[in-house]
Coordinates of C-alpha atoms in Angstrom, one line a residue:
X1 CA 13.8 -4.3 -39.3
X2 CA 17.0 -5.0 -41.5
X3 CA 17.8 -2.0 -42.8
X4 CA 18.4 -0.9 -46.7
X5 CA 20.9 1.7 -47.1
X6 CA 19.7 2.9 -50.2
X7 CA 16.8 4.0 -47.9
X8 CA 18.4 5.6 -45.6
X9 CA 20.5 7.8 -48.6
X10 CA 17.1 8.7 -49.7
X11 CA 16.0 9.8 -46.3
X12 CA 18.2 11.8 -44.6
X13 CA 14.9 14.5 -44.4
X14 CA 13.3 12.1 -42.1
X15 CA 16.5 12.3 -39.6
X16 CA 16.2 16.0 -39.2
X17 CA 11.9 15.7 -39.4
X18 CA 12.2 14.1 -36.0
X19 CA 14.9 16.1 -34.6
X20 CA 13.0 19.3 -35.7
X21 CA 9.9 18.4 -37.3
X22 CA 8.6 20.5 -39.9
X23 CA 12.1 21.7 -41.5
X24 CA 11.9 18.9 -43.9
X25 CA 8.0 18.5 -44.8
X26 CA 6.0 19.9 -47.3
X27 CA 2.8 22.3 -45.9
X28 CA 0.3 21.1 -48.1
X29 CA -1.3 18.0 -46.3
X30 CA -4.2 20.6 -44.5
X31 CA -6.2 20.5 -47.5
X32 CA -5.5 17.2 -48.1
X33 CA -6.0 14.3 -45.5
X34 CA -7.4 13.7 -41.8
X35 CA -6.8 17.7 -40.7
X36 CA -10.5 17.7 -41.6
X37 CA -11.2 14.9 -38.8
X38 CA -10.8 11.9 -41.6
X39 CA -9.5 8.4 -40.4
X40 CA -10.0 5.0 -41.5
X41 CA -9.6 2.0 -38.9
X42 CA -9.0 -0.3 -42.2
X43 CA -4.8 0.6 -42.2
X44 CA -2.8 -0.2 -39.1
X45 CA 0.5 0.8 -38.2
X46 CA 3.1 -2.0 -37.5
X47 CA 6.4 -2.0 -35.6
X48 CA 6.3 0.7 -32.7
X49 CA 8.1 0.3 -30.2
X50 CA 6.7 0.8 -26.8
X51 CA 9.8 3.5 -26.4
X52 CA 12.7 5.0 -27.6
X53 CA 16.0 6.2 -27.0
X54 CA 17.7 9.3 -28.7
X55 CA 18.9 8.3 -31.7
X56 CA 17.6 4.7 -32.8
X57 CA 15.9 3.8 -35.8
X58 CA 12.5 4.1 -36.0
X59 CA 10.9 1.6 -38.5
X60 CA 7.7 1.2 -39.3
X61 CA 5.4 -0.9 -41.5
X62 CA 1.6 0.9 -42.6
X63 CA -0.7 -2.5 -43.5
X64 CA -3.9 -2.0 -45.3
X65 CA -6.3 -5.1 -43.9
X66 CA -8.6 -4.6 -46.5
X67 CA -7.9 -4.5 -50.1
X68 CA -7.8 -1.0 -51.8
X69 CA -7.6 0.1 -55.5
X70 CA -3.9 2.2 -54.7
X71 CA -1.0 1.6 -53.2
X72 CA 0.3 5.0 -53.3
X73 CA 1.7 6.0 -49.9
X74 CA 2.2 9.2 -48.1
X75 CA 3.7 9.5 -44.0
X76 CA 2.3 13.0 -42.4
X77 CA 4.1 14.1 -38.7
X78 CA 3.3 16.7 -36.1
X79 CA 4.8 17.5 -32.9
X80 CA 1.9 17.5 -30.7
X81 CA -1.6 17.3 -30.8
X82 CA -2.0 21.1 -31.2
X83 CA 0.0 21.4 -34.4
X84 CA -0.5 21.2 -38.1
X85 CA 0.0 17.4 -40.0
X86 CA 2.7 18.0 -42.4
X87 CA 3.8 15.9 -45.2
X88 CA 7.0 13.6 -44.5
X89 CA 9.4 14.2 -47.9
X90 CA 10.4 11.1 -49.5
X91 CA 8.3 8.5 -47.4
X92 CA 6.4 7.1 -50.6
X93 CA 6.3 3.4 -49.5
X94 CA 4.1 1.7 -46.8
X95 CA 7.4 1.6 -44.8
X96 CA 9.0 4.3 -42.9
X97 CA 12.7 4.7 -41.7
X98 CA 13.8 7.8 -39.3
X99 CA 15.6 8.2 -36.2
X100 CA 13.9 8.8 -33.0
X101 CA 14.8 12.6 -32.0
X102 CA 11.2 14.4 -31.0
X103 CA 9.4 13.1 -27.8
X104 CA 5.9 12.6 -28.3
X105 CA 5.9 13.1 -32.2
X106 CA 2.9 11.6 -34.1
X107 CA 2.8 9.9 -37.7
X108 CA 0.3 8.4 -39.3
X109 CA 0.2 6.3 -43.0
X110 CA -2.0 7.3 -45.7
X111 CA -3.1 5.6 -49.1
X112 CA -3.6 8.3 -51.5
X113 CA -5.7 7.8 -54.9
X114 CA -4.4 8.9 -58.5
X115 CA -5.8 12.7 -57.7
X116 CA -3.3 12.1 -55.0
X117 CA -6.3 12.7 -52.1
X118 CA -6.4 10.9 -49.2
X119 CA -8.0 7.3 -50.2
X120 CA -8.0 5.7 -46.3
X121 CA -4.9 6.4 -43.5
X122 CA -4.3 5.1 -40.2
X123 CA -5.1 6.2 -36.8
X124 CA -1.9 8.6 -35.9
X125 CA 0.9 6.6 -33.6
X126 CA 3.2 8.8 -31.1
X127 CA 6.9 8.5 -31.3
X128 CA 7.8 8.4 -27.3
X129 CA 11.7 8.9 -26.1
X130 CA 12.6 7.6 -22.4
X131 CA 16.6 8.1 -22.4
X132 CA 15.9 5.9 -18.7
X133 CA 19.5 5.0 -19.2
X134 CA 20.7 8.0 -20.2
X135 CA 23.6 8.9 -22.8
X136 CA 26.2 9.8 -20.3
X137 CA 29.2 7.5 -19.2
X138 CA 27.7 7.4 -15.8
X139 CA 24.2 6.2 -16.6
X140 CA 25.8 3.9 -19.2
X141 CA 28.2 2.9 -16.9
X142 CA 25.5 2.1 -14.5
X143 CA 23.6 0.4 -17.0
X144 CA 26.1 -1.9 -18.0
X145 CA 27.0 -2.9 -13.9
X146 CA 29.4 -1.3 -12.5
X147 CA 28.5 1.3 -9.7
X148 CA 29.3 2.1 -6.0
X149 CA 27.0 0.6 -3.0
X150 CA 26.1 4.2 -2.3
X151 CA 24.4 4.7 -5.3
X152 CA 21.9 1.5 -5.0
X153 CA 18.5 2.8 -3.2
X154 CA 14.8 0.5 -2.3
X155 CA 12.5 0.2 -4.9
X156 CA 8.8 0.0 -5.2
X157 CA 6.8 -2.7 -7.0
X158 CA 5.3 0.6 -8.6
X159 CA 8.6 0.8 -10.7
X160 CA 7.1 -2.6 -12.6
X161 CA 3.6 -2.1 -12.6
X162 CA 1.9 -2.8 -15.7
X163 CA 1.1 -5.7 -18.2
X164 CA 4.4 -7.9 -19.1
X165 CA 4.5 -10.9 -21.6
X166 CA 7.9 -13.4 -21.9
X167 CA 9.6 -13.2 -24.8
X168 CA 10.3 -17.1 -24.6
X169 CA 7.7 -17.5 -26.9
X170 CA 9.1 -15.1 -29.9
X171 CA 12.7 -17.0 -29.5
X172 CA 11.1 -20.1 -30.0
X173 CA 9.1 -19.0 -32.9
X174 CA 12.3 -17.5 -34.3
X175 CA 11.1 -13.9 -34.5
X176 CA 14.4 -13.0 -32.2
X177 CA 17.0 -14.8 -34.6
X178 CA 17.5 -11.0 -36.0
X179 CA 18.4 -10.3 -32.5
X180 CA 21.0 -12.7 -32.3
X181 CA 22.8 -12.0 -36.1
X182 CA 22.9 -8.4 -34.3
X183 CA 24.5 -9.5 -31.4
X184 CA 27.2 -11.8 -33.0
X185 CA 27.7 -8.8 -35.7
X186 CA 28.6 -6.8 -33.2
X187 CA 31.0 -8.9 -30.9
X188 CA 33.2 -12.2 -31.5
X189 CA 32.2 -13.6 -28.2
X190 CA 29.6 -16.0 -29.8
X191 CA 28.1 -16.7 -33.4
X192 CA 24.5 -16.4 -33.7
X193 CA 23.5 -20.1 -33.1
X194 CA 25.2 -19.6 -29.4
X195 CA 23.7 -16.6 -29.0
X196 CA 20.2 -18.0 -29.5
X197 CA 21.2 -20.9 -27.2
X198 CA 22.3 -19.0 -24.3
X199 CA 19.4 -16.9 -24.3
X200 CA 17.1 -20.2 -25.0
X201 CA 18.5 -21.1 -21.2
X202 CA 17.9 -17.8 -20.3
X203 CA 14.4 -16.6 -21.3
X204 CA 13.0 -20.0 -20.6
X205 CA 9.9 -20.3 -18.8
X206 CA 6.5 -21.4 -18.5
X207 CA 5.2 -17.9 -17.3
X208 CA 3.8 -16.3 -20.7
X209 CA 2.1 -13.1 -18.6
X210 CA 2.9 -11.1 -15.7
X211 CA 0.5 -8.4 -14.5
X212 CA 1.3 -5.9 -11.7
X213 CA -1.1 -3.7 -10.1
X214 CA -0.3 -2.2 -7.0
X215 CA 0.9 -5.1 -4.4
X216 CA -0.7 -7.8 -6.8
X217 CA 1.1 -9.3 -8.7
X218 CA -0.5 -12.5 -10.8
X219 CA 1.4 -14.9 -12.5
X220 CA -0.3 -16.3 -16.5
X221 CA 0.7 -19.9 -17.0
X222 CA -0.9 -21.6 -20.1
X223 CA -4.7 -21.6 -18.8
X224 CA -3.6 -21.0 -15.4
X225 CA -3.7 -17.7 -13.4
X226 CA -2.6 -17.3 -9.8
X227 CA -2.3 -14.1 -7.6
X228 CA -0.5 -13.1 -4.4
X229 CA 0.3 -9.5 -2.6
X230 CA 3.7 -8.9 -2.3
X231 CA 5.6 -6.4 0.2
X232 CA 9.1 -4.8 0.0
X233 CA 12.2 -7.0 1.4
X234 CA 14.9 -5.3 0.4
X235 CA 17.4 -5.9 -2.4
X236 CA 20.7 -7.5 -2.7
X237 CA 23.9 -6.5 -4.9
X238 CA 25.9 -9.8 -6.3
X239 CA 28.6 -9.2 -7.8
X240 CA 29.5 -11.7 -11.0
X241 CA 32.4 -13.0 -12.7
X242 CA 32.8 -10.5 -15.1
X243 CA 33.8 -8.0 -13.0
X244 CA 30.5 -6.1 -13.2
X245 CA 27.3 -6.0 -10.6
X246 CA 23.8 -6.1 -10.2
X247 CA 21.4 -5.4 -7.6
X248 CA 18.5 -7.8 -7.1
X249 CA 15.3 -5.7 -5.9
X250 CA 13.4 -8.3 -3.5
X251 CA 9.5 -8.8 -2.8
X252 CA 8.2 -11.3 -0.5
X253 CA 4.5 -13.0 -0.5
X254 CA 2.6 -12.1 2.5
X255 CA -1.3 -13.3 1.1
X256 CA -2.4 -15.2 -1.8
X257 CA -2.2 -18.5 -3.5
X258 CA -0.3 -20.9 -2.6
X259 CA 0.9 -21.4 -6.2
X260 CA 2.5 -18.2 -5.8
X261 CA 6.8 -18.2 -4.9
X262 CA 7.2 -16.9 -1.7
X263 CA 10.0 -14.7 -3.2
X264 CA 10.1 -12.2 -6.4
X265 CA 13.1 -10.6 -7.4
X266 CA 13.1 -8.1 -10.5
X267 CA 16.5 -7.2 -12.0
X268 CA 16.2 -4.6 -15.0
X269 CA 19.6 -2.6 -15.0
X270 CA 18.3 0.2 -12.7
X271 CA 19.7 0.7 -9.2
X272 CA 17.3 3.1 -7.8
X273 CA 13.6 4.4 -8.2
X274 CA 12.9 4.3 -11.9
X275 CA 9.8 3.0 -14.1
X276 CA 11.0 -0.2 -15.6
X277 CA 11.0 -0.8 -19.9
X278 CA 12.0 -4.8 -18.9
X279 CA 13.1 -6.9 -16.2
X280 CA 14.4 -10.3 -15.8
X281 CA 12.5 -11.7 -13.1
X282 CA 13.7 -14.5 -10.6
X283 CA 11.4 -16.2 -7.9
X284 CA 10.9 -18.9 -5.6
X285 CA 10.2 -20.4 -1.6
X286 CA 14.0 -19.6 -0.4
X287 CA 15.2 -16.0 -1.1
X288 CA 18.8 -17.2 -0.6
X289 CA 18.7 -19.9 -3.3
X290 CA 16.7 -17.6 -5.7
X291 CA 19.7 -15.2 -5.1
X292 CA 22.1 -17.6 -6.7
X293 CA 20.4 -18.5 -9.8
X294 CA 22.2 -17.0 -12.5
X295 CA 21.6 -19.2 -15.5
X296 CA 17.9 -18.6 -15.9
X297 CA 16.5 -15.2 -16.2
X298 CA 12.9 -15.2 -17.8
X299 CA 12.2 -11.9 -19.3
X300 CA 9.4 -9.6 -19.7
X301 CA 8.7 -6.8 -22.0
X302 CA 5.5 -4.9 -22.3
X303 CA 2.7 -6.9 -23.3
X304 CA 1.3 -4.4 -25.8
X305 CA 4.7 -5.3 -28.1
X306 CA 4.3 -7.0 -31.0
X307 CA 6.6 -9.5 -32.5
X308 CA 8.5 -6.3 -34.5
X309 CA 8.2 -3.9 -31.8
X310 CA 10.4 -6.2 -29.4
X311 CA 12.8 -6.6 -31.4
X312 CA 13.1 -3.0 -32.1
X313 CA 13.5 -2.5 -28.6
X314 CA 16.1 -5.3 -27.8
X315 CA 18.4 -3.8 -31.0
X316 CA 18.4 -0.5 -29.0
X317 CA 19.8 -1.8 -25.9

């Protein structure tokens, strides 16, 4: 994830392939690679994020799992799924750097023999954008809490369906400390080490999994899972010390175990109906004193992230 500028000097191409893929690549790869159906499940692709906003990095990281007799490396693009592969100039190393700028772009990573032929590649992986927050000084302005009552509407527990893991467990296995080096880097409000301990409060929790479905909503602890069904009860805006808002969108238990909190309340940013990317999540038996915790906010991102892909994702917030 750290980035080497001598990289980036070398590939500039890749910034324009993914704003306008196909000005920058070479047209020979049909002859050459999977455009004849070929793929090997022995190289992976590391790093994806589950999203993207215009603009960031993307960086990713082609592992072979089985031992080949090359490491000669060659990154192929396309904009859909009805166009040609073409070869990605300068991206001759198992890692690639480019900037996110073409919705739904694929790449894949190919090992290529002394003949330079295709000796094994990787399944293809898409490139998706979601600019949820938007680029504008209103969205960001929303985004970063300050907005009028007015503009606050109900949400559905369909706006966090899905999969969700903590990410607890990667700041405690120090996979986040990049994370936090970023985030003093970029402000003098705290060094690293303070960083990582305010968001140790934070994220803590013994809640590794949260899965959604519907008005079920089950709760992963250790060994443990517990379910209940949930209905809409509102939401709440609080206002904090800072100056900014937020708006707390509230769900309360009306059947399942008893293990479950009689109250939910997700908090991702948004103020009205939109498909969550992550959410701090708050519960407990009194929706009052749930409302006034503000110290600990366990968070949840996909659950198909990897260690890499999460942190991609938290730089580009």
């Amino acid at each position: 994830m750290i980035k080497k500028v001598s990289q980036y000097i070398g590939l500039l191409a890749v910034s324009v392939l993914l704003a306008a893929c196909g000005d920058a690549v070479s047209s020979d790869q049909d002859s050459k690679s999977s455009m004849n159906g070929y793929e090997d499940q022995s190289i992976k692709i590391d790093g994806l994020a589950e999203h993207y906003h215009t603009g960031d990095p993307v960086e990713l990281s082609a592992v072979s799992v089985e031992e080949t007799e090359t490491d000669q490396w060659q990154w192929y693009a396309r904009e859909s799924q009805e166009s040609k592969w073409k070869m990605v100039s300068g991206q001759r190393t198992q890692n690639f750097i480019g900037e996110a700028g073409t919705n739904g772009l694929e790449i894949k990573a190919a090992l290529m023999d002394d003949n330079k032929e295709t000796y094994a590649e990787s399944e293809p992986v898409k490139i998706m954008i979601d600019d949820h927050h938007g680029h504008d000084e209103a969205s960001k302005q929303i985004y970063a809490g300050y907005f009028e009552d007015a503009q606050v509407e109900s949400r559905e527990l369909s706006d966090f369906e899905g999969d969700w893991q903590s990410v607890f467990p990667y700041l405690q296995s120090g996979d986040l400390d990049e994370v936090f080096e970023h985030k003093a880097a970029e402000s003098d409000a705290m060094t690293a080490a303070e960083y990582k301990e305010y968001y140790t409060i934070g994220y803590e929790t013994t809640v590794d999994q949260v899965a959604i479905e519907g008005n079920q909503v089950t709760f992963s602890e250790a060994e443990k899972e517990y379910s209940g069904t949930y209905e809409n009860h509102g939401y709440e805006i609080l206002d904090y010390e800072k100056g900014n808002r937020g708006v707390r969108f509230v769900f309360k238990l009306v059947d399942g175990s008893d293990e479950m909190p009689d109250y939910i309340q997700f908090s991702d940013h948004n103020i009205f109906p939109e498909e969550s990317s992550h959410y701090h999540l708050f519960w407990g038996d009194d929706r009052d004193v749930v409302l006034e915790e503000m110290a600990n906010w366990p968070t949840y991102y996909p659950a198909v992230l990897d260690a890499s892909g999460l942190v991609q994702d938290m730089l580009a917030h």
